[in-house]
mmCIF file of C-alpha atoms in Angstrom:
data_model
loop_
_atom_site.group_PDB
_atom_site.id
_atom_site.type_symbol
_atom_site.label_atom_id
_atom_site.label_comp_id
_atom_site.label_asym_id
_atom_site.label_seq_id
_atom_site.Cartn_x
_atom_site.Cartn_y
_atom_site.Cartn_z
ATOM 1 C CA UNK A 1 103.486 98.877 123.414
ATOM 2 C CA UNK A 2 106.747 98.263 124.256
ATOM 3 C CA UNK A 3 109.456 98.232 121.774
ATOM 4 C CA UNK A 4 110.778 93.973 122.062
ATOM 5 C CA UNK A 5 113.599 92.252 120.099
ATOM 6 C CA UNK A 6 111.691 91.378 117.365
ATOM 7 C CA UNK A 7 111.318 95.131 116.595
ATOM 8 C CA UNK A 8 114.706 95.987 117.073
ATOM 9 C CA UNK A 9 115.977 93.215 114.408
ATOM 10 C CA UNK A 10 113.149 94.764 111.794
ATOM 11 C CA UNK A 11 114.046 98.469 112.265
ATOM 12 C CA UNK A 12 117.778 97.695 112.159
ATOM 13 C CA UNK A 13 117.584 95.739 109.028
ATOM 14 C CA UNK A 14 115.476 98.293 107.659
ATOM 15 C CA UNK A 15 117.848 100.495 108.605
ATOM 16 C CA UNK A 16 120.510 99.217 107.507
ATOM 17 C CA UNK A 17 119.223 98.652 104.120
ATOM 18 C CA UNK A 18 118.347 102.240 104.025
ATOM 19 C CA UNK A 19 122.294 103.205 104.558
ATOM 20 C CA UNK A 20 123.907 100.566 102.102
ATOM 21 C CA UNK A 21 121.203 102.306 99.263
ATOM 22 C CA UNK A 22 122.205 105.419 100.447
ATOM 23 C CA UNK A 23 125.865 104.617 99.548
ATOM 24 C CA UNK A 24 124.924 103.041 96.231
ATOM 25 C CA UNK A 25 122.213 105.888 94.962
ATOM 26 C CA UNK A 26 119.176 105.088 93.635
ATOM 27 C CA UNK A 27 119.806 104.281 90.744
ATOM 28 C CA UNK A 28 122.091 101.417 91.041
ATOM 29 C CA UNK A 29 119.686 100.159 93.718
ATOM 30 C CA UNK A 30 116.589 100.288 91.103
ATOM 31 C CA UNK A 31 119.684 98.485 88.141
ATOM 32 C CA UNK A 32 120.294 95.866 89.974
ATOM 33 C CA UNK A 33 116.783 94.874 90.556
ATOM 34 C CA UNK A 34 116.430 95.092 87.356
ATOM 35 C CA UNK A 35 119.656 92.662 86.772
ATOM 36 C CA UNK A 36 117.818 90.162 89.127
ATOM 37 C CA UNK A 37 114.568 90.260 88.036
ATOM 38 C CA UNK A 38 116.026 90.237 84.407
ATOM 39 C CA UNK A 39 118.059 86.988 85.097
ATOM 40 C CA UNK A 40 115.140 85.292 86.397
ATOM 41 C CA UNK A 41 113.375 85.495 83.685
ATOM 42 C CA UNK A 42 116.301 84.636 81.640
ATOM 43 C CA UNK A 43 116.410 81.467 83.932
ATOM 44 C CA UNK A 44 112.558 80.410 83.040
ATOM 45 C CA UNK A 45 112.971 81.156 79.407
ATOM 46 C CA UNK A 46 116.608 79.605 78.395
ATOM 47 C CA UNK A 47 116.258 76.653 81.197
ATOM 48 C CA UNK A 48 114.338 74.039 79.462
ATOM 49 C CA UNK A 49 117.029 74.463 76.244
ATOM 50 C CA UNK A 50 120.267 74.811 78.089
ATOM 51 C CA UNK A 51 119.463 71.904 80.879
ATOM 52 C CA UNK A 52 119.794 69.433 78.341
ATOM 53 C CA UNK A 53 123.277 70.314 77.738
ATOM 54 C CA UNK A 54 125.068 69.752 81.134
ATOM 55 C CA UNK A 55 123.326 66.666 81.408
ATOM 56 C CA UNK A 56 125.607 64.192 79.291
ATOM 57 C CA UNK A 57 128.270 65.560 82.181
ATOM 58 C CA UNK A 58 126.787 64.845 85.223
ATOM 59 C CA UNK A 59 124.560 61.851 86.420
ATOM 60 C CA UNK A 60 122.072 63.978 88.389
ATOM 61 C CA UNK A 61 119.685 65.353 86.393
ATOM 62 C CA UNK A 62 118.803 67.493 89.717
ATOM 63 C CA UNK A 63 122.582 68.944 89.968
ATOM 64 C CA UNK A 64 123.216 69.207 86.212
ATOM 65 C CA UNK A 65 119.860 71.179 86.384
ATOM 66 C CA UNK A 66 121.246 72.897 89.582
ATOM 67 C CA UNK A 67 124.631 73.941 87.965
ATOM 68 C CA UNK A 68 122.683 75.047 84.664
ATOM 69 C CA UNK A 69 120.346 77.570 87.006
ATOM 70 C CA UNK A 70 123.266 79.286 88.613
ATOM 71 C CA UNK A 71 125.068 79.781 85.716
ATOM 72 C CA UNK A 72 122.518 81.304 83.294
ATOM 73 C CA UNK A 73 121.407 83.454 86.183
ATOM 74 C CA UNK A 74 124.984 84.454 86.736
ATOM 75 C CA UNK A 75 126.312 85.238 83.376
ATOM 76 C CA UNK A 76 122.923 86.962 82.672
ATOM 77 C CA UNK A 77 123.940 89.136 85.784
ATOM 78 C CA UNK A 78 127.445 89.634 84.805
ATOM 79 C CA UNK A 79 126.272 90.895 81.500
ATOM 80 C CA UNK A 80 123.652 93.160 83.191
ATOM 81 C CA UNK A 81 126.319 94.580 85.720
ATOM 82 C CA UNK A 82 128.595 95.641 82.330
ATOM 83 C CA UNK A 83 125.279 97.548 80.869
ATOM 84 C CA UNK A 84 124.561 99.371 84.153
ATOM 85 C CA UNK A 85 127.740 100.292 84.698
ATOM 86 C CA UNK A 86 127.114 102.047 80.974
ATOM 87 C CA UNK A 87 123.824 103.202 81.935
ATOM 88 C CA UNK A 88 125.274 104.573 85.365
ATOM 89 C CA UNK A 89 128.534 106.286 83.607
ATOM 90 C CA UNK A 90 125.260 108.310 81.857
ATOM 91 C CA UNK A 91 124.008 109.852 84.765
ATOM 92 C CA UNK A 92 126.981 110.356 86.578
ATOM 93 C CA UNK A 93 127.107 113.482 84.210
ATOM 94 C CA UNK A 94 124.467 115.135 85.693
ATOM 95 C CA UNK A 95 123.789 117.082 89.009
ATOM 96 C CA UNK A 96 121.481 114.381 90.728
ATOM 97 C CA UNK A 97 124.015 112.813 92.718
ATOM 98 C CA UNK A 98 122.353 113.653 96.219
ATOM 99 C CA UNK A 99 118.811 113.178 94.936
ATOM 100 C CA UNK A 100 119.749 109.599 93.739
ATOM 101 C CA UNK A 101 121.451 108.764 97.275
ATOM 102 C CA UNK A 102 118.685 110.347 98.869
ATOM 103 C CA UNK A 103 116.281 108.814 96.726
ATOM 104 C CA UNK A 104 118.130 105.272 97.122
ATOM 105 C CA UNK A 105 117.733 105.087 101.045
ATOM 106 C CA UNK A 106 113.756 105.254 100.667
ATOM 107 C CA UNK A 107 114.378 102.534 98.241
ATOM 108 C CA UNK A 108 116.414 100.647 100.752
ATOM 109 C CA UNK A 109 114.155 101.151 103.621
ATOM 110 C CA UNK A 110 111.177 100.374 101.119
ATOM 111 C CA UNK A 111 112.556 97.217 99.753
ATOM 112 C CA UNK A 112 112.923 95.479 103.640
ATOM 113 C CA UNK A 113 109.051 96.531 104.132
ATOM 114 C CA UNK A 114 107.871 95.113 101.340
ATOM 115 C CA UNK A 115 110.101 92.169 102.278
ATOM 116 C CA UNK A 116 108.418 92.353 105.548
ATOM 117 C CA UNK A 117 104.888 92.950 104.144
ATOM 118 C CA UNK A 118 105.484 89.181 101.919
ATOM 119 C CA UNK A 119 106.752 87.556 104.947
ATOM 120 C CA UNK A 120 103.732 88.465 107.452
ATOM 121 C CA UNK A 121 101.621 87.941 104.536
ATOM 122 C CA UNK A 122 102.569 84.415 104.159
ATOM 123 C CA UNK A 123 103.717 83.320 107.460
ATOM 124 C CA UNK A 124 101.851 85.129 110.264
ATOM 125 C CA UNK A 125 98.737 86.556 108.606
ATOM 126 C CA UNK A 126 97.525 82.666 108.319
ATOM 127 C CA UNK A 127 97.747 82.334 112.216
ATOM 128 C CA UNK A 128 94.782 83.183 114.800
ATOM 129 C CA UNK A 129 96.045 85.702 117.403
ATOM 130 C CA UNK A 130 96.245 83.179 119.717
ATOM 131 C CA UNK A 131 98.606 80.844 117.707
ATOM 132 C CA UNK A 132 101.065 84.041 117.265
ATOM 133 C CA UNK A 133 104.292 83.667 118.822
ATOM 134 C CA UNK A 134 104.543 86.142 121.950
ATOM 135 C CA UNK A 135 107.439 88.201 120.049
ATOM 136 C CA UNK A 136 104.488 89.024 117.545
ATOM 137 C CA UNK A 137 102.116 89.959 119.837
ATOM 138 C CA UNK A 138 103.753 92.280 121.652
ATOM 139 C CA UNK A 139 105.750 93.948 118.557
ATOM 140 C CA UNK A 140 105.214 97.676 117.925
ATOM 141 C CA UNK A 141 106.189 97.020 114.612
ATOM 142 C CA UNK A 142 103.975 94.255 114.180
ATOM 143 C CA UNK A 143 100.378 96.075 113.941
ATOM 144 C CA UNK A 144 101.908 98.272 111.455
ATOM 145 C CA UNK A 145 102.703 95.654 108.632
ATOM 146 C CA UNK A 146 99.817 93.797 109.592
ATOM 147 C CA UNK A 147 97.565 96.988 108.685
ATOM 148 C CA UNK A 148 99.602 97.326 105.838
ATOM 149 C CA UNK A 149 99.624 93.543 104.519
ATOM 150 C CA UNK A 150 95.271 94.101 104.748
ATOM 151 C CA UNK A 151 95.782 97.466 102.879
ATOM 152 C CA UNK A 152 97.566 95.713 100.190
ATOM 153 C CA UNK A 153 95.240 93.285 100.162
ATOM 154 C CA UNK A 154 92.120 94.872 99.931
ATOM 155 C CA UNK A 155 93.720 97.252 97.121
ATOM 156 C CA UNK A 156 95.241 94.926 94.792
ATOM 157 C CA UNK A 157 92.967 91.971 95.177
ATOM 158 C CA UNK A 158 95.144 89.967 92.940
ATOM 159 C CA UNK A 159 97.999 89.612 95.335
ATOM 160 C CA UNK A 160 95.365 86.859 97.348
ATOM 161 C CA UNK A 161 95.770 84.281 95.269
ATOM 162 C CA UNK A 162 99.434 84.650 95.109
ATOM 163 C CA UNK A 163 99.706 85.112 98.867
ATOM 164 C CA UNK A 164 97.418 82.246 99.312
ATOM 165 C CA UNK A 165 99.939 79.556 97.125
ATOM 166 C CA UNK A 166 102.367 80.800 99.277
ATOM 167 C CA UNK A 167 100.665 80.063 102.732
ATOM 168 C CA UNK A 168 100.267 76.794 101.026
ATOM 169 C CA UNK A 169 103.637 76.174 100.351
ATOM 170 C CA UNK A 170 104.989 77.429 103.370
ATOM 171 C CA UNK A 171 102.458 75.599 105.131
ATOM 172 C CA UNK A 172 103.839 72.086 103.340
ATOM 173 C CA UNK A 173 107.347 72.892 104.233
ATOM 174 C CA UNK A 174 106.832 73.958 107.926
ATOM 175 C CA UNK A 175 104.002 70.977 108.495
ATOM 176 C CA UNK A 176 104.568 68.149 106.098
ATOM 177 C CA UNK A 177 103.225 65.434 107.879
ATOM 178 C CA UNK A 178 99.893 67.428 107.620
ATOM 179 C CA UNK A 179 100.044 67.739 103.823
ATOM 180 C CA UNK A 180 100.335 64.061 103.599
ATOM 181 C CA UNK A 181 97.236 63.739 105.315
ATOM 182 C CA UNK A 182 94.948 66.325 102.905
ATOM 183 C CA UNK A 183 97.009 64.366 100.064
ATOM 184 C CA UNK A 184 95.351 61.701 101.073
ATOM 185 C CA UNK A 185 92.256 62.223 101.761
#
């Protein structure tokens, strides 16, 4: 197959990815995961207590609920950035400074496949191949996740259900008037 456009955008993202964690070392990369996945939770646990504060202020419940969300998960970055800089001051000490660059650009590269992997999963895995968009079909890149995505799948059987509220979701948002319809049936 031919390389197309499509494949071009998904190796150049990957790509690039790949050289901005290369430039920030591993272990930053891995940190500020961390940071995010720790102010998500943060988000879930403080949210129910904290909305009901900015809510005297501001007459949408939805905004004051909005404006509560980005904050806690910002502070709870901010304060996550101050402990990895700590935590990266630590191994700045020792001799791993091209092992953690090198280490960081599989990291990048990784983190825009497994991007890729959620997004086929979700979006295109639902479709028959003759619904698929002509930029899928004839992607090199394409047959590759796709193997992957059923890899993943058939491993970790878990990840279906997850991947299957997804397709769901995504399914509501892209077809709406079709969701009213099974609603109502």
């Amino acid at each position: 197959m031919d390389i197309n456009w499509l494949d071009i955008i998904l190796l150049s993202s990957m790509l690039i990815s790949g050289l901005l964690a290369l430039t920030q070392g591993f272990i930053k990369e891995v940190l500020s995961l961390i940071g995010w996945i720790i102010s998500f939770i943060s988000v879930t646990i403080l949210m129910p207590e904290a909305g009901k504060f900015l809510r005297p202020f501001i007459e949408s419940e939805a905004l004051s609920d909005l404006i509560t969300i980005a904050l806690i998960f910002i502070i709870t970055l901010m304060i996550w950035r101050v402990i990895s800089l700590m935590i990266i001051k630590l191994f700045k000490i020792t001799s791993i400074n091209y092992i953690d660059r090198i280490l960081g650009f599989i990291f990048g590269i990784l983190r825009i496949y497994i991007l890729l992997l959620i997004v086929f999963a979700i979006l295109i895995l639902p479709l028959e191949d003759a619904e698929r968009p002509n930029y899928i079909k004839f992607s090199s890149v394409s047959p590759i996740i796709e193997k992957s995505v059923n890899l993943t799948l058939n491993n970790i059987p878990q990840l279906k259900y997850y991947i299957s509220r997804g397709q769901e979701s995504s399914s509501e948002i892209i077809n709406p008037e079709e969701s009213d319809i099974n609603q109502n049936e």
